[in-house]
Amino acid sequence: MRLSTILRHAAIVGTAGLTLSIVGAGGASASASADKTLSGSCSSDPKGFSGSARYYYNSAGGDVFTKFTYTIGGRAGSKTDVAIDVYSDKNNAVDKWHGGWGTDSAKVGTKSKTVHIIGPAKDKVYVKFWVRWDLPGLDPTCSFQTKRI
């Protein structure tokens, strides 16, 4: 591993636990928490699917999602679909969608995608993961939702 890569990694790890303070023009301040992760998994026998969503809390806006990671097990054809979406739980109403990411050409293995999606501070926010394997015959699917935050 190159020295510059090691130093960059050490700088990132060294600052990961710090709290960021932002002061706006009006004098109000906002703070951001350390990164947290929501995760889950499901299976459509014998294939597995798991995922995680990295986020931090920013008191000025809410939960800011920065990275989606997913793992596809089993076999996957050339048109395997993955969708990852952020929602607000609206109890007895339709949940509000805040944004997401998807592909129709996912492969077996672990992949990550950088995102910037904000879930409002006043809402209970969750992430929904969904996969449909592209296989001969019926295309199995599975999905899961993370806990509400």
PDB file of C-alpha atoms in Angstrom:
ATOM      1  CA  MET A   1       0.000   0.000   0.000  1.00  0.00           C
ATOM      2  CA  ARG A   2       1.399   3.424  -0.897  1.00  0.00           C
ATOM      3  CA  LEU A   3       2.356   5.830   1.884  1.00  0.00           C
ATOM      4  CA  SER A   4      -0.042   8.507   0.586  1.00  0.00           C
ATOM      5  CA  THR A   5      -2.948   6.017   0.776  1.00  0.00           C
ATOM      6  CA  ILE A   6      -2.015   5.046   4.341  1.00  0.00           C
ATOM      7  CA  LEU A   7      -1.757   8.681   5.425  1.00  0.00           C
ATOM      8  CA  ARG A   8      -5.075   9.571   3.783  1.00  0.00           C
ATOM      9  CA  HIS A   9      -6.759   6.585   5.499  1.00  0.00           C
ATOM     10  CA  ALA A  10      -5.243   7.582   8.860  1.00  0.00           C
ATOM     11  CA  ALA A  11      -6.537  11.136   8.421  1.00  0.00           C
ATOM     12  CA  ILE A  12     -10.040   9.897   7.633  1.00  0.00           C
ATOM     13  CA  VAL A  13     -10.081   7.474  10.577  1.00  0.00           C
ATOM     14  CA  GLY A  14      -8.634  10.107  12.896  1.00  0.00           C
ATOM     15  CA  THR A  15     -11.371  12.612  12.087  1.00  0.00           C
ATOM     16  CA  ALA A  16     -14.320  10.212  11.937  1.00  0.00           C
ATOM     17  CA  GLY A  17     -15.295  10.768  15.567  1.00  0.00           C
ATOM     18  CA  LEU A  18     -15.169  14.575  15.498  1.00  0.00           C
ATOM     19  CA  THR A  19     -18.297  16.727  15.569  1.00  0.00           C
ATOM     20  CA  LEU A  20     -18.652  19.321  12.836  1.00  0.00           C
ATOM     21  CA  SER A  21     -20.043  22.726  13.756  1.00  0.00           C
ATOM     22  CA  ILE A  22     -21.519  24.967  11.107  1.00  0.00           C
ATOM     23  CA  VAL A  23     -22.449  28.577  11.811  1.00  0.00           C
ATOM     24  CA  GLY A  24     -24.877  30.167   9.375  1.00  0.00           C
ATOM     25  CA  ALA A  25     -25.259  33.824   8.494  1.00  0.00           C
ATOM     26  CA  GLY A  26     -28.031  34.212  11.055  1.00  0.00           C
ATOM     27  CA  GLY A  27     -25.790  33.037  13.883  1.00  0.00           C
ATOM     28  CA  ALA A  28     -27.643  29.747  14.379  1.00  0.00           C
ATOM     29  CA  SER A  29     -25.486  26.672  14.591  1.00  0.00           C
ATOM     30  CA  ALA A  30     -26.012  23.132  13.407  1.00  0.00           C
ATOM     31  CA  SER A  31     -24.070  20.019  14.210  1.00  0.00           C
ATOM     32  CA  ALA A  32     -23.477  16.755  12.426  1.00  0.00           C
ATOM     33  CA  SER A  33     -23.148  13.419  14.200  1.00  0.00           C
ATOM     34  CA  ALA A  34     -20.668  10.659  13.451  1.00  0.00           C
ATOM     35  CA  ASP A  35     -21.627   8.271  10.658  1.00  0.00           C
ATOM     36  CA  LYS A  36     -24.157   5.557  11.525  1.00  0.00           C
ATOM     37  CA  THR A  37     -25.422   2.579   9.542  1.00  0.00           C
ATOM     38  CA  LEU A  38     -28.823   0.998   8.912  1.00  0.00           C
ATOM     39  CA  SER A  39     -28.776  -2.540   7.536  1.00  0.00           C
ATOM     40  CA  GLY A  40     -30.782  -5.659   6.818  1.00  0.00           C
ATOM     41  CA  SER A  41     -31.073  -8.721   4.621  1.00  0.00           C
ATOM     42  CA  CYS A  42     -33.472 -11.127   2.945  1.00  0.00           C
ATOM     43  CA  SER A  43     -33.262 -14.290   0.885  1.00  0.00           C
ATOM     44  CA  SER A  44     -35.085 -15.879  -1.982  1.00  0.00           C
ATOM     45  CA  ASP A  45     -33.932 -19.467  -1.614  1.00  0.00           C
ATOM     46  CA  PRO A  46     -31.071 -20.133  -2.270  1.00  0.00           C
ATOM     47  CA  LYS A  47     -29.990 -16.584  -3.111  1.00  0.00           C
ATOM     48  CA  GLY A  48     -29.240 -13.957  -0.473  1.00  0.00           C
ATOM     49  CA  PHE A  49     -29.376 -10.176  -0.552  1.00  0.00           C
ATOM     50  CA  SER A  50     -28.133  -7.757   2.086  1.00  0.00           C
ATOM     51  CA  GLY A  51     -27.553  -4.060   2.268  1.00  0.00           C
ATOM     52  CA  SER A  52     -26.585  -1.111   4.393  1.00  0.00           C
ATOM     53  CA  ALA A  53     -27.078   2.634   4.267  1.00  0.00           C
ATOM     54  CA  ARG A  54     -24.551   4.988   5.848  1.00  0.00           C
ATOM     55  CA  TYR A  55     -25.882   8.285   7.187  1.00  0.00           C
ATOM     56  CA  TYR A  56     -25.258  11.051   9.679  1.00  0.00           C
ATOM     57  CA  TYR A  57     -27.622  13.376  11.485  1.00  0.00           C
ATOM     58  CA  ASN A  58     -27.412  17.087  10.709  1.00  0.00           C
ATOM     59  CA  SER A  59     -29.636  19.118  13.035  1.00  0.00           C
ATOM     60  CA  ALA A  60     -30.123  21.745  10.315  1.00  0.00           C
ATOM     61  CA  GLY A  61     -31.697  19.291   7.880  1.00  0.00           C
ATOM     62  CA  GLY A  62     -32.120  15.782   9.210  1.00  0.00           C
ATOM     63  CA  ASP A  63     -30.652  12.403   8.346  1.00  0.00           C
ATOM     64  CA  VAL A  64     -28.203  12.706   5.456  1.00  0.00           C
ATOM     65  CA  PHE A  65     -27.596   9.428   3.603  1.00  0.00           C
ATOM     66  CA  THR A  66     -24.164   9.277   1.973  1.00  0.00           C
ATOM     67  CA  LYS A  67     -23.557   5.695   0.850  1.00  0.00           C
ATOM     68  CA  PHE A  68     -25.563   2.594  -0.085  1.00  0.00           C
ATOM     69  CA  THR A  69     -23.853  -0.810  -0.059  1.00  0.00           C
ATOM     70  CA  TYR A  70     -25.442  -4.078  -1.161  1.00  0.00           C
ATOM     71  CA  THR A  71     -24.412  -7.708  -1.594  1.00  0.00           C
ATOM     72  CA  ILE A  72     -26.054 -10.099  -4.056  1.00  0.00           C
ATOM     73  CA  GLY A  73     -25.600 -13.831  -3.540  1.00  0.00           C
ATOM     74  CA  GLY A  74     -26.311 -16.804  -5.765  1.00  0.00           C
ATOM     75  CA  ARG A  75     -26.388 -16.308  -9.515  1.00  0.00           C
ATOM     76  CA  ALA A  76     -27.352 -13.100 -11.260  1.00  0.00           C
ATOM     77  CA  GLY A  77     -28.049 -12.625 -14.944  1.00  0.00           C
ATOM     78  CA  SER A  78     -27.088  -9.562 -16.941  1.00  0.00           C
ATOM     79  CA  LYS A  79     -30.315  -7.704 -16.065  1.00  0.00           C
ATOM     80  CA  THR A  80     -30.566  -8.191 -12.281  1.00  0.00           C
ATOM     81  CA  ASP A  81     -32.357  -5.191 -10.752  1.00  0.00           C
ATOM     82  CA  VAL A  82     -31.517  -3.437  -7.482  1.00  0.00           C
ATOM     83  CA  ALA A  83     -33.383  -0.455  -6.010  1.00  0.00           C
ATOM     84  CA  ILE A  84     -32.532   1.355  -2.773  1.00  0.00           C
ATOM     85  CA  ASP A  85     -34.841   4.161  -1.613  1.00  0.00           C
ATOM     86  CA  VAL A  86     -35.192   6.494   1.377  1.00  0.00           C
ATOM     87  CA  TYR A  87     -38.700   7.105   2.759  1.00  0.00           C
ATOM     88  CA  SER A  88     -40.441   8.887   5.629  1.00  0.00           C
ATOM     89  CA  ASP A  89     -42.942   6.725   7.508  1.00  0.00           C
ATOM     90  CA  LYS A  90     -46.284   8.551   7.363  1.00  0.00           C
ATOM     91  CA  ASN A  91     -48.184   6.088   9.616  1.00  0.00           C
ATOM     92  CA  ASN A  92     -51.637   5.680   8.044  1.00  0.00           C
ATOM     93  CA  ALA A  93     -50.812   7.599   4.855  1.00  0.00           C
ATOM     94  CA  VAL A  94     -48.600   6.872   1.847  1.00  0.00           C
ATOM     95  CA  ASP A  95     -44.936   7.043   2.862  1.00  0.00           C
ATOM     96  CA  LYS A  96     -42.996   9.954   1.360  1.00  0.00           C
ATOM     97  CA  TRP A  97     -40.121   9.120  -0.985  1.00  0.00           C
ATOM     98  CA  HIS A  98     -36.992  11.306  -0.625  1.00  0.00           C
ATOM     99  CA  GLY A  99     -34.786   9.782  -3.295  1.00  0.00           C
ATOM    100  CA  GLY A 100     -32.911   6.655  -4.128  1.00  0.00           C
ATOM    101  CA  TRP A 101     -30.702   4.764  -6.483  1.00  0.00           C
ATOM    102  CA  GLY A 102     -31.168   1.771  -8.755  1.00  0.00           C
ATOM    103  CA  THR A 103     -29.633  -0.297 -11.519  1.00  0.00           C
ATOM    104  CA  ASP A 104     -30.816  -2.962 -13.937  1.00  0.00           C
ATOM    105  CA  SER A 105     -27.378  -4.537 -14.424  1.00  0.00           C
ATOM    106  CA  ALA A 106     -26.246  -5.596 -10.930  1.00  0.00           C
ATOM    107  CA  LYS A 107     -23.774  -8.465 -10.571  1.00  0.00           C
ATOM    108  CA  VAL A 108     -23.140 -11.017  -7.815  1.00  0.00           C
ATOM    109  CA  GLY A 109     -20.911  -9.605  -5.079  1.00  0.00           C
ATOM    110  CA  THR A 110     -20.706  -6.430  -3.023  1.00  0.00           C
ATOM    111  CA  LYS A 111     -21.087  -2.965  -4.542  1.00  0.00           C
ATOM    112  CA  SER A 112     -21.338   0.575  -3.118  1.00  0.00           C
ATOM    113  CA  LYS A 113     -22.878   3.778  -4.423  1.00  0.00           C
ATOM    114  CA  THR A 114     -22.235   7.295  -3.108  1.00  0.00           C
ATOM    115  CA  VAL A 115     -25.456   9.292  -2.666  1.00  0.00           C
ATOM    116  CA  HIS A 116     -26.688  12.493  -1.021  1.00  0.00           C
ATOM    117  CA  ILE A 117     -30.269  12.058   0.158  1.00  0.00           C
ATOM    118  CA  ILE A 118     -31.795  13.934   3.100  1.00  0.00           C
ATOM    119  CA  GLY A 119     -34.597  12.581   5.274  1.00  0.00           C
ATOM    120  CA  PRO A 120     -36.278  15.402   7.256  1.00  0.00           C
ATOM    121  CA  ALA A 121     -35.444  15.658  10.966  1.00  0.00           C
ATOM    122  CA  LYS A 122     -39.137  15.714  11.951  1.00  0.00           C
ATOM    123  CA  ASP A 123     -39.879  12.351  10.250  1.00  0.00           C
ATOM    124  CA  LYS A 124     -39.226   8.691  11.040  1.00  0.00           C
ATOM    125  CA  VAL A 125     -36.999   7.755   8.102  1.00  0.00           C
ATOM    126  CA  TYR A 126     -36.146   4.282   6.741  1.00  0.00           C
ATOM    127  CA  VAL A 127     -34.433   2.707   3.743  1.00  0.00           C
ATOM    128  CA  LYS A 128     -36.013   0.066   1.496  1.00  0.00           C
ATOM    129  CA  PHE A 129     -33.798  -2.393  -0.405  1.00  0.00           C
ATOM    130  CA  TRP A 130     -35.161  -4.512  -3.283  1.00  0.00           C
ATOM    131  CA  VAL A 131     -33.630  -7.012  -5.734  1.00  0.00           C
ATOM    132  CA  ARG A 132     -34.943  -9.075  -8.663  1.00  0.00           C
ATOM    133  CA  TRP A 133     -32.552 -11.733  -9.954  1.00  0.00           C
ATOM    134  CA  ASP A 134     -32.451 -12.130 -13.747  1.00  0.00           C
ATOM    135  CA  LEU A 135     -32.652 -15.906 -14.124  1.00  0.00           C
ATOM    136  CA  PRO A 136     -34.219 -18.261 -16.670  1.00  0.00           C
ATOM    137  CA  GLY A 137     -37.913 -18.772 -15.943  1.00  0.00           C
ATOM    138  CA  LEU A 138     -39.345 -16.905 -12.969  1.00  0.00           C
ATOM    139  CA  ASP A 139     -37.222 -14.036 -11.644  1.00  0.00           C
ATOM    140  CA  PRO A 140     -37.090 -14.342  -7.837  1.00  0.00           C
ATOM    141  CA  THR A 141     -37.299 -11.151  -5.770  1.00  0.00           C
ATOM    142  CA  CYS A 142     -36.794 -10.151  -2.175  1.00  0.00           C
ATOM    143  CA  SER A 143     -36.880  -6.896  -0.270  1.00  0.00           C
ATOM    144  CA  PHE A 144     -36.466  -5.534   3.223  1.00  0.00           C
ATOM    145  CA  GLN A 145     -36.824  -2.285   5.120  1.00  0.00           C
ATOM    146  CA  THR A 146     -34.470  -0.981   7.775  1.00  0.00           C
ATOM    147  CA  LYS A 147     -35.620   0.205  11.170  1.00  0.00           C
ATOM    148  CA  ARG A 148     -37.089   3.702  11.410  1.00  0.00           C
ATOM    149  CA  ILE A 149     -34.777   6.418  12.740  1.00  0.00           C
TER     150      ILE A 149
END
